XYZ file of C-alpha atoms in Angstrom:
278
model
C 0.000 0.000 0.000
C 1.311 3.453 -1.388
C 2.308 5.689 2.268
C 0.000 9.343 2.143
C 2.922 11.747 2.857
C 0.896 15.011 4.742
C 2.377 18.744 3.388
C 1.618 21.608 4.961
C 2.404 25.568 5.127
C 4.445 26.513 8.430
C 0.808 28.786 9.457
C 0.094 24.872 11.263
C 2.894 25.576 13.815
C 3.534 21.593 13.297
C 6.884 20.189 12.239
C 6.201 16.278 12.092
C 4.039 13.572 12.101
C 4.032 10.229 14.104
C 1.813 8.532 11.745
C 3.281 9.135 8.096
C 5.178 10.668 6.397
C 5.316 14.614 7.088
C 6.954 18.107 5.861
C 6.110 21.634 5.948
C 6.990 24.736 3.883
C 8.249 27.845 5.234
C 6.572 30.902 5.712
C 8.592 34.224 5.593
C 8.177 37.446 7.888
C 9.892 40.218 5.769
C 11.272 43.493 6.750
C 13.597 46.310 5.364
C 16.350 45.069 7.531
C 15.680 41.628 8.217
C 13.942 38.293 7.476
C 12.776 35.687 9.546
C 12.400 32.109 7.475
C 9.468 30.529 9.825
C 11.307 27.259 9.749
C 13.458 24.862 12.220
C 16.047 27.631 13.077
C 13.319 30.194 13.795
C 14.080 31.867 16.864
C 10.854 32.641 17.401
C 11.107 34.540 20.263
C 13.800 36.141 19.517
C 11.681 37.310 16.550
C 9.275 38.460 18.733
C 11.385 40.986 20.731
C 12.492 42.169 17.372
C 8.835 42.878 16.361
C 8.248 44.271 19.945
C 10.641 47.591 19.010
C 10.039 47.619 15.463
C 8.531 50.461 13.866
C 8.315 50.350 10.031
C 6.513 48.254 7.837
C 6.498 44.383 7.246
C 4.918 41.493 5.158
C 4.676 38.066 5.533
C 5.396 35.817 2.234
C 4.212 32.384 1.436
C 5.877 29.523 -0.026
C 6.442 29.372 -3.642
C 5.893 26.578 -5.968
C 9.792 24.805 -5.496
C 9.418 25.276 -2.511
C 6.354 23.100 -2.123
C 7.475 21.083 -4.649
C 10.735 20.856 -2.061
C 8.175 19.875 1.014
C 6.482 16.885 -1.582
C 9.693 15.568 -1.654
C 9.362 11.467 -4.162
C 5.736 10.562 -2.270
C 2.943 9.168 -4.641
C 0.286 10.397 -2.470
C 0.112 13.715 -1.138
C -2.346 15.361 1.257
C -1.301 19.178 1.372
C -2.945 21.493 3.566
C -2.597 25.265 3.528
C -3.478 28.665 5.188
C -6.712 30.376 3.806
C -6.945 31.247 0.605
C -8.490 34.780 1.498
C -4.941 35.872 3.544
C -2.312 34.373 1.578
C -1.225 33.170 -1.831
C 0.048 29.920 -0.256
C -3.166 27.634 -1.752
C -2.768 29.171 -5.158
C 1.069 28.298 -4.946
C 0.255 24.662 -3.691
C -2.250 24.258 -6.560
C 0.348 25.131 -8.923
C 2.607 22.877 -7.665
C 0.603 20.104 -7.698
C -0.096 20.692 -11.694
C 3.731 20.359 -11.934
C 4.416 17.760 -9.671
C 1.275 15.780 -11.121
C 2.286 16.101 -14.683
C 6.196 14.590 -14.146
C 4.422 11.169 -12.878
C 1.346 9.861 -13.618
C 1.538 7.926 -10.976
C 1.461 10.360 -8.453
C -1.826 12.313 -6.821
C -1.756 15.302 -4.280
C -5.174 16.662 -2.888
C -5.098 20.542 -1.611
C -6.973 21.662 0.998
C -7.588 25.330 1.907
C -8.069 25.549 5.541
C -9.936 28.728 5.402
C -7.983 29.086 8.551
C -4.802 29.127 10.254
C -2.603 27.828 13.420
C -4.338 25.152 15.157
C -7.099 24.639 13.201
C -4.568 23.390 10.636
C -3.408 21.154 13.643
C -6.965 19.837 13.838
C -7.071 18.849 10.103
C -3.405 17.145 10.527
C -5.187 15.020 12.815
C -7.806 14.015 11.330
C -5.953 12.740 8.216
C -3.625 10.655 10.524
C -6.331 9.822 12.017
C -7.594 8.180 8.837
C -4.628 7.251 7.414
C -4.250 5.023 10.507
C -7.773 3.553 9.897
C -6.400 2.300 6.161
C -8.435 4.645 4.313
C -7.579 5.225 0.865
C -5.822 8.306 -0.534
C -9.397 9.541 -2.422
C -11.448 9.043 1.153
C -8.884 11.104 3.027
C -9.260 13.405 0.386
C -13.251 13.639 0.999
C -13.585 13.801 4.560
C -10.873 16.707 4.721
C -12.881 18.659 2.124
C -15.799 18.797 4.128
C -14.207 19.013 7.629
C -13.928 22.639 7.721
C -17.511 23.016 8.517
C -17.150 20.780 11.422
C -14.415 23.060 12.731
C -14.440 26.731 13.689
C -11.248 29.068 14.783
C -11.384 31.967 17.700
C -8.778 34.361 18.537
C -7.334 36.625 21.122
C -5.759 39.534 20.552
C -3.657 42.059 22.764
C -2.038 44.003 19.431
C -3.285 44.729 16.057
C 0.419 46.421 15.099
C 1.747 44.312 13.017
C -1.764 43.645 10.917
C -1.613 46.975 10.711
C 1.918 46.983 9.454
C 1.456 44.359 7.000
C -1.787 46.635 5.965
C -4.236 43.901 7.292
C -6.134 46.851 9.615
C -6.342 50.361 9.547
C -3.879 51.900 11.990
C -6.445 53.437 13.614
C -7.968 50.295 14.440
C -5.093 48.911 15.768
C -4.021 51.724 17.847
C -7.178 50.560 19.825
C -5.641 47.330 21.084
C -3.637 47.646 24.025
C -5.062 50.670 25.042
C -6.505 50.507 28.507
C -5.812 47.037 28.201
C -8.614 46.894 25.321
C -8.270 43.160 23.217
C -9.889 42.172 20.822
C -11.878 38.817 20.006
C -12.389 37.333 16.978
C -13.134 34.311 14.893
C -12.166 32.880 10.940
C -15.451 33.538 8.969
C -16.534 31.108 6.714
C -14.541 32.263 3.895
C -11.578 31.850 5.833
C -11.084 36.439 6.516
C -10.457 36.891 10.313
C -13.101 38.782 12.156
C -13.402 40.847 14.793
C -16.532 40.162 17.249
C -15.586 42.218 20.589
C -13.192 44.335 21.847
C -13.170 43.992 25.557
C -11.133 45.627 28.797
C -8.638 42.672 30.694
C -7.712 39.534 29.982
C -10.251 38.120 32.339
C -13.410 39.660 30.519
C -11.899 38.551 27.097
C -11.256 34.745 28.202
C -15.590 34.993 29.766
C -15.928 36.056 25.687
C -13.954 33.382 24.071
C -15.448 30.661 26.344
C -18.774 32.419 25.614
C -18.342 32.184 22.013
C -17.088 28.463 21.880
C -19.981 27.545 23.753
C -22.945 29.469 21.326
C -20.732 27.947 18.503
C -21.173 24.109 19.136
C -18.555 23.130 21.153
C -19.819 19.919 22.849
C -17.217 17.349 22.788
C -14.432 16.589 20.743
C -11.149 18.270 20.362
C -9.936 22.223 20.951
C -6.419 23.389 20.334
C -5.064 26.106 22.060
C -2.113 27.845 20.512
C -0.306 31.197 22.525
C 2.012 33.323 21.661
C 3.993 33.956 24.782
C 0.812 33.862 27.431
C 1.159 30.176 28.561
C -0.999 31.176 31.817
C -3.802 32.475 29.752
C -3.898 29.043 28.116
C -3.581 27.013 30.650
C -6.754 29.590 32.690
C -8.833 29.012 29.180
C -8.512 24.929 29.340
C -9.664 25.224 32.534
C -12.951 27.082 31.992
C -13.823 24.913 29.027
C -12.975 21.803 30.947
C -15.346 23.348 33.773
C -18.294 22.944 31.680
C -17.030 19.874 29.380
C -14.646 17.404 31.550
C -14.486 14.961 28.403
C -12.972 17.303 25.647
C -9.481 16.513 24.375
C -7.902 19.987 25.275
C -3.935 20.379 23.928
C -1.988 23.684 24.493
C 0.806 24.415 21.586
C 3.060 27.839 21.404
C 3.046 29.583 18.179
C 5.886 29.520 15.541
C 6.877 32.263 13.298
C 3.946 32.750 11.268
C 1.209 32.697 13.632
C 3.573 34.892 16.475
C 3.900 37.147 13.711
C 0.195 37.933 13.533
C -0.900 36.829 17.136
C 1.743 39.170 18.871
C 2.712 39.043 22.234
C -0.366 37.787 24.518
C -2.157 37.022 21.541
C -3.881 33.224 21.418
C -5.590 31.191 18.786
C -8.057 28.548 19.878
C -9.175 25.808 17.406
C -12.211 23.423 18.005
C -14.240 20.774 16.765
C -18.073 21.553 16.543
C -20.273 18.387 17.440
């Protein structure tokens, strides 16, 4: 039986697999006077203390096509999974290397998957094709379930900076010179085409983990599986597992740090909590 190798975009802040075969392409944080490959050697913290004086503007770059073409490696059978299409030109770059990578070997087959997301919700879809790929389904029913999995999933976030949206031209500056002001964060979710949205902007980190929690719950959150993944605010975490576990014992609850891509946006403070809805 042909091995499904899983690709995916470094916005999954996952490195490997223990069921199959597994790499990632790199993400890039760009400024005028330095750039940060998110990959392996990332110091990702000491990106973050960069960011944390930085004034000017940035941008964040997705992989190209070699460089995907890099990640798929010699498998036959490829499941690759990227950021959403509506923030980043990493799906269009997969899709384009899958054309090439398709048409050197007939024999060959990758399936992309636009998250419509980012972070841990990526980690959730990682899961559930080892998760298959474990069972012995075939490459084509991976393929299926992933394709429709996205509506059984749903992304929140936590933010205590907009600066570096706003330096990447994400957010007005206006808007983001609201966050952190009076201890103001905002709290968001991944609408369904995959744009992040803002829902409240609220005073404390105490009031804006009652919102999050509030917001999981109205949003399905039953049982299953939720992600949490910080950047730098591994209290906050560990205080949000706890009030979801508070109301749900039984749900499989996993707290991750962010890499490069997702500190970028997140910031300092900032979290990103993925979950399944039942």
């Amino acid at each position: 039986m042909k091995k499904i190798k899983i690709v995916v975009d470094s916005s999954a802040n996952i490195t490997c697999s223990q069921v199959t075969e597994f790499d990632f392409a790199p993400m890039k944080i760009i400024t005028k006077d330095k750039e940060f490959v998110d990959d392996l050697s990332l110091d990702t913290e000491g990106m973050i203390k960069f960011f944390d004086s930085y004034k000017d503007k940035s941008q964040t770059s997705c992989p190209n096509s070699t460089d995907w073409l890099t990640a798929f490696g010699d498998a036959e059978e490829i499941i690759c999974i990227t950021i959403t299409s509506a923030l980043s030109g990493s799906y269009n770059s997969a899709c384009v290397a899958k054309e090439i990578y398709e048409s050197e070997d007939k024999g060959r087959k990758v399936c992309v998957i636009d998250s419509l997301s980012a972070g841990p919700e990526l980690q959730l879809f990682i899961e559930k094709a080892e998760a298959l790929i474990s069972e012995g389904k075939t490459f084509d029913e991976v393929c299926k379930v992933l394709k429709t999995y996205t509506k059984k999933t749903g992304l929140l976030f936590m933010l205590e900076s907009l600066k570096n949206f706003a330096a990447n031209g994400r957010v007005s500056p206006a808007i983001a010179k609201i966050t952190g002001f009076l201890g103001i964060r905002v709290v968001g979710k991944a609408s369904d085409e995959g744009q992040l949205e803002p829902l409240n902007k609220c005073r404390g980190e105490a009031r804006s983990l009652d919102t999050l929690c509030s917001h999981l719950f109205e949003s399905g959150l039953r049982k299953g599986k939720v992600r949490i993944a910080h950047c730098m605010n591994k209290n906050a975490a560990i205080e949000l597992k706890n009030r979801i576990l508070s109301k749900f014992p039984t749900l499989d609850i996993i707290i991750s740090e962010c890499r490069g891509l997702c500190s970028y946006y997140a910031e300092k403070g900032g979290m990103l909590v993925a979950f399944e809805k039942m």
